[in-house]
Amino acid sequence: MNSNESKKNLLAINCPEVLQVLSTFIRTEVHKTGFEKVVLGLSGGIDSSLSAALAVEALGAGNVMGVMMPYHSSNPDSLEDAKVLAGKLGIGCRTVEITPMVDPYFETCPEISNMRRGNVMARQRMIVLYDVSAETDALVLGTSNKTEYLLGYSTLWGDSACALNPLGDLYKTQVWELARYLELPERIVSKKPSADLWAGQTDEEELGFTYEQADEALEQLIDCRIKPEQLSARGFDGDFINRIMRMVRQTQYKRHLPLIAKLSNRTINRDFRFPRDWGI
Amino acid sequence: MLVRLAQTYPRLGDIEYNFEQCLESIRSAAGDGADLIVFPELALTGYLLKDMVSLTGLRDDDPKITELIDLSRDISILIGLVEHGRDHFHYNSAFYLEDGRLAGRHRKGHLPTYGMFDEGRYFAPGNRVRAFDTSFGRAGVMICEDAWHPVNPYILSQDGAELLFVISNSPVRGMRESGRFQSVENWQRITSSYALLYSNFVFYVNRAGCEDGISFSGSSHVLDPQGELTAELPFLEAAEATVNIDLDELSRARIGSPVLRDEKFLTSLNELKRIKKESFGD
């Protein structure tokens, strides 16, 4: 690929300024709803670690709770990393094993695929998080980044479910950059991203490309509005670009609320239009 | 001349709360001896109103407007609000209130309706660009996107404006490797160009806070007629500051660099007429 240097610069961010915006975002959006606290799932990975660190910047460690929700096949290192992070940030945390919640369901469907199992686990974690949020008067803080959202690499109503998300407009490589700036533990920053649904799983192996490759392409396609055929002319692999675009298109539904059949003159969100902050 | 810049954080759609906050700022500024207080665009309502536009519009005879007009006997006030026009349309307007009267009214003419903006869906556009007299000199008002069209400050300066006010609700956007966000940098480029090229004071007053995930950048500032930054408020946070303006700077700047004097207004007008004829016919 040509002009690697300029592409790298396009994804580079001014960390102190971005931190200021994200911290203000979390603080004001949480406080204006009458809440003071957030709760989030801690996987030991970079995204949830960064979300937690941003929440601490915004609200103080005493107002952030991390929930670790391992399944019996989860990598034990993940739980360990999450605990180390919670300790470093000084936030409250608890462990809720999801094995006894999901295994009885899995027993009813022995043929279940890895993908279905992963989705069930992600949605079970969502159930736990939302219940802890009700128990502790907290909002659920999201941890999905822009790369995941665009590629649809998440479970609908599972790990994508949250009240507010500080990372949704940062590509994975930008998440890394901000995490390094905030001096998150090197083990967390440098480990291979994984949904940790089964032993040895890594995101990049499952996707078939690296996050750097995806982010460079997405940045050009989405942010710079370069057409796929123009990108091919600039040295990007045409098949790869087509595959990325297909993933973005095919997962558009994941980035929207469900379709509502229009009948009346004033249909919710179509011609009945209010901001989400209307009610507060 | 003492100008109070009020970089406020309104509550979206909560006009009662915002009005009380503004009254507090006005009284405090008047108490401190300020001559004029400038609020951001839509200071009484917040920005992402959508269908709330029609619920938050104020008519000229609204008691809130009357109260602001009464207060303007103590201090001049420039404030952004949703105006419910006599034609029953809603305008994104700025009212300049002074000595117990509405001394200037500007309706935003350029309603951004692209990208993240949807103003043209809810507001009617204004169709006047006019300077007006104040106790401190001739003034011109632009509301946010208005200032992205250089014809507006051109007309205002030809109409005699010495004080240009740009009130805005600018969302933070455009990450870069270093330096400020693109949107913040762009604003300062624009305002400093106008101050420099039209030898005017420029008062840029932007809001702070978040709505639906959008953060407003604050960073309100004042430029003198030589284009120099003389005051700047913080990024993102609500803040107020009083700026001491020496109106004699206008004379010094216009003598030192008489670009405004040498403007060829009639040539511009003739060329515009020619283009009009060629492009649109007589």
Coordinates of C-alpha atoms in Angstrom, one line a residue:
Chain A
M1 CA 0.0 0.0 0.0
N2 CA 1.3 3.4 -0.9
S3 CA 1.6 6.6 1.2
N4 CA 1.6 4.7 4.5
E5 CA 2.8 7.7 6.4
S6 CA -0.1 10.0 5.4
K7 CA -2.6 7.3 6.3
K8 CA -1.0 6.8 9.7
N9 CA -1.3 10.5 10.3
L10 CA -5.0 10.5 9.4
L11 CA -5.7 8.1 12.2
A12 CA -3.5 9.8 14.7
I13 CA -5.3 11.8 17.4
N14 CA -4.4 14.5 19.8
C15 CA -5.0 12.5 23.0
P16 CA -5.3 15.3 25.6
E17 CA -8.0 17.0 23.6
V18 CA -9.9 13.8 22.8
L19 CA -9.6 12.8 26.5
Q20 CA -11.1 16.2 27.5
V21 CA -14.1 15.8 25.2
L22 CA -14.8 12.2 26.2
S23 CA -14.5 12.9 29.9
T24 CA -16.9 15.9 29.6
F25 CA -19.2 13.7 27.5
I26 CA -19.4 11.0 30.1
R27 CA -19.7 13.4 33.0
T28 CA -22.4 15.6 31.6
E29 CA -24.5 12.9 29.9
V30 CA -24.5 10.8 33.1
H31 CA -25.2 13.7 35.5
K32 CA -28.0 15.3 33.4
T33 CA -30.0 12.0 33.6
G34 CA -29.8 12.3 37.4
F35 CA -27.2 9.5 37.8
E36 CA -23.7 9.7 39.3
K37 CA -22.4 6.2 38.5
V38 CA -21.7 3.9 35.6
V39 CA -21.3 0.2 35.5
L40 CA -19.5 -1.7 32.7
G41 CA -18.3 -5.2 31.8
L42 CA -14.6 -5.7 32.2
S43 CA -13.2 -8.3 29.9
G44 CA -9.5 -7.6 30.5
G45 CA -9.4 -6.3 26.9
I46 CA -8.4 -2.9 25.7
D47 CA -11.8 -1.5 24.9
S48 CA -13.5 -2.1 28.3
S49 CA -10.2 -1.1 30.0
L50 CA -10.2 2.2 28.2
S51 CA -13.9 2.9 28.8
A52 CA -13.3 2.3 32.5
A53 CA -10.3 4.6 32.6
L54 CA -12.3 7.3 30.8
A55 CA -15.2 6.9 33.3
V56 CA -12.7 7.3 36.2
E57 CA -11.4 10.5 34.6
A58 CA -15.0 11.8 34.2
L59 CA -16.7 10.6 37.4
G60 CA -14.0 9.5 39.9
A61 CA -13.1 5.9 40.7
G62 CA -15.8 5.7 43.4
N63 CA -18.5 6.1 40.8
V64 CA -17.3 3.4 38.4
M65 CA -18.0 -0.3 38.9
G66 CA -16.6 -3.1 36.7
V67 CA -18.2 -6.5 36.4
M68 CA -16.2 -9.5 35.3
M69 CA -18.4 -12.1 33.8
P70 CA -16.3 -15.1 32.8
Y71 CA -17.6 -18.4 31.3
H72 CA -15.8 -21.5 32.3
S73 CA -13.9 -21.7 29.0
S74 CA -12.8 -18.0 29.2
N75 CA -9.1 -17.5 29.4
P76 CA -8.1 -17.1 33.1
D77 CA -5.6 -14.5 32.1
S78 CA -8.5 -12.3 31.0
L79 CA -10.0 -12.3 34.5
E80 CA -6.6 -11.6 36.0
D81 CA -6.0 -8.7 33.6
A82 CA -9.4 -7.2 34.4
K83 CA -8.7 -7.4 38.2
V84 CA -5.3 -5.8 37.8
L85 CA -6.9 -3.0 35.8
A86 CA -9.6 -2.5 38.4
G87 CA -7.0 -2.4 41.1
K88 CA -4.9 0.1 39.2
L89 CA -7.9 2.4 38.6
G90 CA -9.2 1.9 42.1
I91 CA -12.7 1.1 41.0
G92 CA -15.1 -1.3 42.6
C93 CA -15.5 -4.6 40.9
R94 CA -17.3 -7.9 41.2
T95 CA -17.2 -11.3 39.4
V96 CA -20.4 -12.9 38.2
E97 CA -19.8 -16.3 36.6
I98 CA -22.2 -16.7 33.7
T99 CA -21.6 -20.5 33.3
P100 CA -24.5 -21.6 35.6
M101 CA -26.8 -19.2 33.7
V102 CA -26.0 -20.2 30.1
D103 CA -25.0 -23.9 30.4
P104 CA -28.6 -25.1 31.2
Y105 CA -29.7 -23.4 27.9
F106 CA -26.7 -24.9 26.0
E107 CA -27.7 -28.4 27.3
T108 CA -31.0 -28.0 25.5
C109 CA -29.3 -27.5 22.2
P110 CA -26.2 -29.6 21.9
E111 CA -25.7 -28.8 18.2
I112 CA -25.3 -25.1 18.9
S113 CA -22.5 -23.4 16.9
N114 CA -19.7 -21.3 18.4
M115 CA -21.3 -18.2 17.0
R116 CA -24.6 -18.9 18.7
R117 CA -22.9 -19.7 21.9
G118 CA -21.0 -16.5 21.8
N119 CA -24.2 -14.5 21.2
V120 CA -26.0 -16.2 24.1
M121 CA -23.0 -15.4 26.4
A122 CA -22.9 -11.7 25.2
R123 CA -26.6 -11.3 25.8
Q124 CA -26.4 -13.0 29.2
R125 CA -23.7 -10.5 30.2
M126 CA -26.0 -7.7 29.0
I127 CA -28.7 -9.1 31.4
V128 CA -26.3 -9.1 34.3
L129 CA -25.0 -5.6 33.5
Y130 CA -28.4 -4.1 33.2
D131 CA -29.5 -5.8 36.5
V132 CA -26.4 -4.5 38.3
S133 CA -27.1 -1.1 36.9
A134 CA -30.6 -1.2 38.4
E135 CA -29.3 -2.5 41.7
T136 CA -26.6 0.2 42.0
D137 CA -28.4 3.2 40.4
A138 CA -25.8 3.3 37.6
L139 CA -25.9 3.7 33.8
V140 CA -24.4 1.0 31.6
L141 CA -21.3 2.3 29.9
G142 CA -20.6 1.0 26.4
T143 CA -17.2 -0.3 25.2
S144 CA -17.7 -0.9 21.4
N145 CA -15.4 1.0 19.1
K146 CA -16.0 2.4 15.7
T147 CA -14.3 -0.4 13.9
E148 CA -16.5 -3.0 15.6
Y149 CA -19.7 -0.9 15.0
L150 CA -18.9 -0.5 11.3
L151 CA -18.0 -4.1 10.7
G152 CA -20.9 -5.3 12.8
Y153 CA -18.5 -7.3 14.8
S154 CA -20.6 -7.4 17.9
T155 CA -23.7 -9.1 19.3
L156 CA -26.9 -7.2 18.7
W157 CA -28.5 -6.3 22.1
G158 CA -25.5 -8.1 23.7
D159 CA -22.1 -6.3 24.1
S160 CA -23.5 -3.5 22.0
A161 CA -26.2 -2.7 24.5
C162 CA -25.5 0.4 26.7
A163 CA -26.8 3.8 27.8
L164 CA -23.8 5.8 26.5
N165 CA -20.6 4.9 24.7
P166 CA -17.5 7.0 24.8
L167 CA -15.5 4.9 22.2
G168 CA -18.0 4.6 19.4
D169 CA -16.3 7.2 17.2
L170 CA -12.8 5.9 17.8
Y171 CA -11.2 3.3 15.5
K172 CA -9.5 0.4 17.2
T173 CA -6.1 1.8 16.4
Q174 CA -7.1 5.1 18.0
V175 CA -8.3 3.2 21.1
W176 CA -4.8 1.8 21.3
E177 CA -3.3 5.2 21.1
L178 CA -5.5 6.7 23.8
A179 CA -5.0 3.7 26.0
R180 CA -1.2 4.1 25.8
Y181 CA -1.6 7.8 26.5
L182 CA -3.6 6.9 29.7
E183 CA -0.8 4.4 30.6
L184 CA -3.1 1.4 30.8
P185 CA -1.2 -1.8 31.7
E186 CA 1.1 -2.8 28.8
R187 CA -0.2 -6.4 29.0
I188 CA -3.7 -5.2 28.2
V189 CA -2.5 -2.7 25.5
S190 CA -0.3 -5.2 23.7
K191 CA -2.3 -8.4 23.8
K192 CA -4.1 -9.7 20.8
P193 CA -7.8 -8.5 20.8
S194 CA -10.2 -11.4 21.4
A195 CA -13.9 -11.9 22.1
D196 CA -12.7 -14.7 24.3
L197 CA -15.6 -16.9 23.3
W198 CA -13.4 -20.0 22.9
A199 CA -9.8 -20.8 23.7
G200 CA -7.2 -19.2 21.4
Q201 CA -9.8 -17.1 19.5
T202 CA -8.5 -13.8 18.2
D203 CA -10.5 -11.1 16.5
E204 CA -8.0 -10.6 13.7
E205 CA -7.8 -14.4 12.9
E206 CA -11.6 -14.6 12.8
L207 CA -12.0 -11.4 10.7
G208 CA -9.1 -12.4 8.3
F209 CA -7.4 -9.1 8.4
T210 CA -5.7 -6.9 11.0
Y211 CA -7.3 -3.9 12.8
E212 CA -4.7 -1.6 11.2
Q213 CA -5.7 -2.8 7.8
A214 CA -9.4 -2.4 8.6
D215 CA -9.0 1.0 10.1
E216 CA -6.9 2.4 7.3
A217 CA -9.6 1.3 4.8
L218 CA -12.5 2.4 6.9
E219 CA -11.0 5.8 7.5
Q220 CA -10.6 6.3 3.8
L221 CA -14.0 4.9 2.9
I222 CA -16.1 6.5 5.6
D223 CA -14.3 9.5 6.9
C224 CA -12.6 10.7 3.8
R225 CA -15.4 9.5 1.5
I226 CA -13.0 7.8 -1.0
K227 CA -14.9 5.5 -3.3
P228 CA -13.9 1.8 -3.2
E229 CA -12.7 1.9 -6.8
Q230 CA -10.6 5.0 -6.0
L231 CA -9.0 3.1 -3.1
S232 CA -8.1 0.2 -5.4
A233 CA -6.3 2.7 -7.6
R234 CA -4.4 3.9 -4.5
G235 CA -3.0 0.5 -3.9
F236 CA -5.5 -1.1 -1.6
D237 CA -6.5 -4.7 -2.4
G238 CA -9.8 -4.5 -4.3
D239 CA -11.1 -7.8 -2.8
F240 CA -10.3 -6.7 0.7
I241 CA -12.1 -3.3 0.2
N242 CA -15.1 -5.0 -1.3
R243 CA -15.3 -7.4 1.6
I244 CA -15.0 -4.5 4.1
M245 CA -17.8 -2.6 2.3
R246 CA -20.0 -5.7 2.2
M247 CA -19.6 -6.1 6.0
V248 CA -20.5 -2.5 6.6
R249 CA -23.6 -2.7 4.4
Q250 CA -24.8 -6.1 5.7
T251 CA -24.6 -5.0 9.3
Q252 CA -26.4 -1.6 8.9
Y253 CA -29.4 -3.0 10.8
K254 CA -27.2 -3.4 13.9
R255 CA -26.6 0.3 14.0
H256 CA -30.3 1.1 14.0
L257 CA -33.4 0.6 16.2
P258 CA -35.9 -1.9 14.8
L259 CA -38.0 -0.9 11.8
I260 CA -41.5 0.4 12.6
A261 CA -44.2 0.0 10.0
K262 CA -45.5 3.5 9.2
L263 CA -49.3 3.9 9.4
S264 CA -50.1 7.2 11.1
N265 CA -49.1 10.8 10.3
R266 CA -46.7 10.9 13.2
T267 CA -44.5 7.8 13.5
I268 CA -41.9 7.5 16.2
N269 CA -38.5 8.8 15.0
R270 CA -39.8 9.4 11.5
D271 CA -42.0 12.5 11.9
F272 CA -42.1 12.5 15.6
R273 CA -38.6 13.7 16.2
F274 CA -37.2 14.6 19.5
P275 CA -33.6 14.4 20.8
R276 CA -32.8 11.6 23.3
D277 CA -32.0 14.3 25.8
W278 CA -35.6 15.6 25.5
G279 CA -36.8 13.7 28.5
I280 CA -34.2 14.9 31.0
Chain B
M1 CA -16.5 49.5 26.9
L2 CA -16.9 46.4 29.1
V3 CA -18.3 43.3 27.3
R4 CA -19.3 40.2 29.2
L5 CA -19.0 37.0 27.2
A6 CA -21.4 34.4 28.6
Q7 CA -20.4 30.9 27.4
T8 CA -23.4 29.2 28.8
Y9 CA -24.5 25.5 29.0
P10 CA -28.3 25.6 28.5
R11 CA -30.6 22.6 29.3
L12 CA -32.1 21.3 26.1
G13 CA -35.6 22.5 25.7
D14 CA -35.9 23.8 29.3
I15 CA -36.7 27.4 28.6
E16 CA -37.7 28.3 32.2
Y17 CA -34.3 27.1 33.6
N18 CA -32.3 28.7 30.8
F19 CA -34.1 32.0 31.2
E20 CA -33.4 32.1 34.9
Q21 CA -29.8 31.3 34.3
C22 CA -29.5 34.1 31.8
L23 CA -31.2 36.5 34.1
E24 CA -28.7 35.7 36.8
S25 CA -25.8 36.3 34.4
I26 CA -27.3 39.5 33.2
R27 CA -27.8 40.9 36.7
S28 CA -24.4 39.8 37.7
A29 CA -22.8 41.4 34.7
A30 CA -24.7 44.6 35.2
G31 CA -23.7 44.6 38.9
D32 CA -20.0 44.3 37.8
G33 CA -20.5 47.4 35.6
A34 CA -20.5 45.6 32.2
D35 CA -22.0 47.6 29.3
L36 CA -23.0 44.6 27.2
I37 CA -23.6 40.9 27.7
V38 CA -23.4 38.5 24.8
F39 CA -25.0 35.0 24.9
P40 CA -24.6 32.2 22.4
E41 CA -27.0 31.1 19.7
L42 CA -30.2 29.6 21.0
A43 CA -29.1 30.4 24.6
L44 CA -32.7 30.1 25.9
T45 CA -33.4 26.6 24.4
G46 CA -30.3 24.6 23.6
Y47 CA -29.5 23.3 20.1
L48 CA -30.8 19.9 19.1
L49 CA -34.4 20.9 19.5
K50 CA -35.9 19.0 16.5
D51 CA -39.7 19.0 17.1
M52 CA -39.2 21.2 20.2
V53 CA -38.6 24.2 18.0
S54 CA -42.3 24.8 17.7
L55 CA -42.7 24.4 21.5
T56 CA -40.0 26.8 22.6
G57 CA -40.5 29.8 20.2
L58 CA -41.1 33.2 21.8
R59 CA -43.2 36.0 20.3
D60 CA -42.1 39.6 20.5
D61 CA -44.7 40.2 23.2
D62 CA -43.7 37.2 25.4
P63 CA -43.3 38.2 29.0
K64 CA -39.7 36.8 28.9
I65 CA -38.8 39.2 26.1
T66 CA -40.5 42.0 28.0
E67 CA -38.4 41.2 31.1
L68 CA -35.2 41.2 29.0
I69 CA -36.1 44.5 27.4
D70 CA -36.7 46.0 30.9
L71 CA -33.3 44.7 32.0
S72 CA -31.7 46.3 28.9
R73 CA -32.0 49.7 30.6
D74 CA -29.2 48.6 32.9
I75 CA -27.1 46.6 30.4
S76 CA -27.2 45.9 26.7
I77 CA -28.1 42.3 25.9
L78 CA -27.4 40.2 22.8
I79 CA -29.1 36.8 23.0
G80 CA -30.0 33.9 20.8
L81 CA -33.5 32.3 20.9
V82 CA -36.2 30.6 18.9
E83 CA -38.4 33.5 17.6
H84 CA -42.0 32.7 16.9
G85 CA -42.6 35.2 14.0
R86 CA -45.8 37.1 13.3
D87 CA -46.0 34.9 10.2
H88 CA -46.2 31.9 12.5
F89 CA -42.9 30.6 11.3
H90 CA -40.0 29.9 13.6
Y91 CA -36.6 31.6 13.3
N92 CA -33.2 31.0 14.8
S93 CA -32.9 34.6 15.9
A94 CA -30.6 37.0 17.8
F95 CA -32.1 40.0 19.7
Y96 CA -30.0 43.0 20.6
L97 CA -31.8 44.8 23.4
E98 CA -30.7 48.2 24.6
D99 CA -32.2 51.1 26.6
G100 CA -35.5 49.4 27.0
R101 CA -36.0 48.5 23.3
L102 CA -35.3 45.9 20.7
A103 CA -32.5 47.8 18.9
G104 CA -31.6 45.0 16.5
R105 CA -33.0 41.7 15.3
H106 CA -31.2 39.2 13.2
R107 CA -32.7 36.0 11.8
K108 CA -30.2 33.4 10.9
G109 CA -30.2 33.3 7.1
H110 CA -28.0 30.3 6.5
L111 CA -29.5 27.3 8.2
P112 CA -27.1 24.4 7.9
T113 CA -29.0 21.3 6.6
Y114 CA -26.2 18.9 5.7
G115 CA -24.0 16.3 7.5
M116 CA -24.9 16.5 11.2
F117 CA -27.2 19.5 10.8
D118 CA -30.9 19.7 10.2
E119 CA -31.9 23.3 10.8
G120 CA -33.6 23.9 7.5
R121 CA -36.1 21.3 8.5
Y122 CA -37.4 23.2 11.5
F123 CA -36.5 26.9 11.0
A124 CA -37.5 29.4 8.4
P125 CA -34.5 31.4 7.0
G126 CA -34.0 35.1 7.6
N127 CA -33.5 37.2 4.5
R128 CA -31.9 40.4 5.9
V129 CA -28.3 41.3 6.5
R130 CA -28.3 44.7 8.2
A131 CA -26.1 46.6 10.6
F132 CA -27.7 48.6 13.3
D133 CA -26.8 51.4 15.7
T134 CA -26.0 50.8 19.3
S135 CA -24.7 53.0 22.1
F136 CA -21.2 51.7 21.4
G137 CA -21.1 52.0 17.6
R138 CA -22.6 50.3 14.6
A139 CA -23.1 46.5 15.1
G140 CA -23.7 43.5 12.9
V141 CA -24.8 40.1 14.0
M142 CA -24.2 36.7 12.5
I143 CA -25.5 33.4 13.8
C144 CA -23.0 30.5 13.4
E145 CA -23.4 29.3 9.8
D146 CA -24.0 32.9 8.6
A147 CA -20.3 33.5 9.3
W148 CA -19.3 30.7 6.9
H149 CA -20.6 32.9 4.1
P150 CA -18.2 35.8 3.6
V151 CA -20.8 37.9 1.9
N152 CA -22.4 38.4 5.3
P153 CA -19.5 40.2 7.0
Y154 CA -18.8 42.0 3.8
I155 CA -22.4 43.5 3.6
L156 CA -22.3 44.2 7.4
S157 CA -19.0 46.0 7.1
Q158 CA -20.2 48.0 4.0
D159 CA -23.3 48.8 6.1
G160 CA -20.9 50.5 8.6
A161 CA -20.5 47.8 11.2
E162 CA -17.6 48.3 13.7
L163 CA -18.6 45.5 16.0
L164 CA -19.2 42.1 14.5
F165 CA -20.9 39.6 16.7
V166 CA -20.9 35.9 15.9
I167 CA -22.9 33.8 18.2
S168 CA -22.8 30.1 17.7
N169 CA -23.5 26.5 18.8
S170 CA -20.5 24.8 17.3
P171 CA -20.1 21.1 17.8
V172 CA -16.6 19.7 18.4
R173 CA -15.4 17.6 15.5
G174 CA -12.5 16.6 13.4
M175 CA -9.7 14.9 15.3
R176 CA -6.2 15.6 14.3
E177 CA -2.7 14.4 15.2
S178 CA -1.9 17.5 17.0
G179 CA -3.4 20.9 17.7
R180 CA -7.0 21.7 18.3
F181 CA -10.0 20.0 16.8
Q182 CA -10.6 21.0 13.2
S183 CA -13.9 22.8 14.1
V184 CA -12.3 24.9 16.8
E185 CA -9.3 25.9 14.6
N186 CA -11.6 26.8 11.7
W187 CA -13.6 29.2 13.8
Q188 CA -10.6 31.1 14.9
R189 CA -9.4 31.3 11.3
I190 CA -12.7 32.7 10.1
T191 CA -13.2 35.2 12.9
S192 CA -9.6 36.5 12.8
S193 CA -9.9 36.9 9.0
Y194 CA -12.9 39.1 9.4
A195 CA -11.4 41.2 12.1
L196 CA -8.3 41.7 10.0
L197 CA -9.9 42.2 6.6
Y198 CA -12.8 44.5 7.8
S199 CA -10.9 46.2 10.6
N200 CA -13.7 45.3 13.0
F201 CA -13.9 44.0 16.5
V202 CA -15.2 40.4 16.4
F203 CA -16.9 38.9 19.4
Y204 CA -17.4 35.1 18.9
V205 CA -19.6 33.6 21.6
N206 CA -20.1 29.9 21.5
R207 CA -21.8 27.5 23.9
A208 CA -20.5 24.7 26.1
G209 CA -21.9 21.3 27.2
C210 CA -23.2 18.2 25.6
E211 CA -26.5 17.2 23.9
D212 CA -27.1 13.7 22.6
G213 CA -23.4 12.9 22.5
I214 CA -22.5 16.1 20.7
S215 CA -20.1 18.3 22.6
F216 CA -20.0 22.1 22.1
S217 CA -16.6 23.6 22.0
G218 CA -16.9 26.8 23.9
S219 CA -13.6 28.6 23.1
S220 CA -15.4 31.9 22.7
H221 CA -13.0 34.7 21.9
V222 CA -12.6 38.4 21.0
L223 CA -10.4 39.8 18.2
D224 CA -9.4 43.4 17.9
P225 CA -9.6 45.3 14.6
Q226 CA -6.0 44.2 13.7
G227 CA -7.0 40.6 13.9
E228 CA -5.3 40.0 17.2
L229 CA -6.8 37.6 19.8
T230 CA -7.5 39.7 22.9
A231 CA -9.5 37.2 25.0
E232 CA -10.4 33.5 24.9
L233 CA -12.6 31.4 27.1
P234 CA -12.0 27.7 27.9
F235 CA -12.6 24.8 25.7
L236 CA -15.9 22.8 26.4
E237 CA -16.6 24.3 29.8
A238 CA -19.2 26.9 30.7
A239 CA -17.5 30.2 31.6
E240 CA -17.9 33.9 31.7
A241 CA -15.4 36.7 31.2
T242 CA -15.4 40.5 30.9
V243 CA -13.4 42.0 28.2
N244 CA -12.3 45.7 28.2
I245 CA -12.6 47.1 24.7
D246 CA -10.9 50.3 23.6
L247 CA -13.1 51.5 20.8
D248 CA -10.2 53.9 19.7
E249 CA -8.6 50.7 18.3
L250 CA -11.0 51.0 15.4
S251 CA -9.5 54.3 14.3
R252 CA -5.9 53.2 14.8
A253 CA -6.5 50.0 12.8
R254 CA -8.3 51.7 10.0
I255 CA -5.6 54.4 9.6
G256 CA -2.8 51.9 9.9
S257 CA -4.3 49.5 7.4
P258 CA -7.0 51.2 5.4
V259 CA -8.2 48.2 3.5
L260 CA -11.8 48.9 4.4
R261 CA -11.5 52.5 3.1
D262 CA -10.1 51.3 -0.2
E263 CA -12.8 48.7 -0.7
K264 CA -14.4 49.2 -4.2
F265 CA -18.0 48.8 -3.3
L266 CA -19.5 50.0 -6.6
T267 CA -17.1 47.8 -8.6
S268 CA -18.2 44.8 -6.5
L269 CA -21.9 45.7 -7.0
N270 CA -21.4 46.2 -10.8
E271 CA -19.7 42.9 -11.2
L272 CA -22.4 41.2 -9.1
K273 CA -25.0 42.7 -11.3
R274 CA -23.2 41.5 -14.4
I275 CA -23.0 38.0 -13.0
K276 CA -26.7 38.2 -12.1
K277 CA -27.6 39.2 -15.6
E278 CA -25.3 36.5 -17.2
S279 CA -26.5 33.8 -14.8
F280 CA -30.1 34.6 -14.1
G281 CA -31.1 37.1 -16.8
D282 CA -32.6 40.5 -16.1

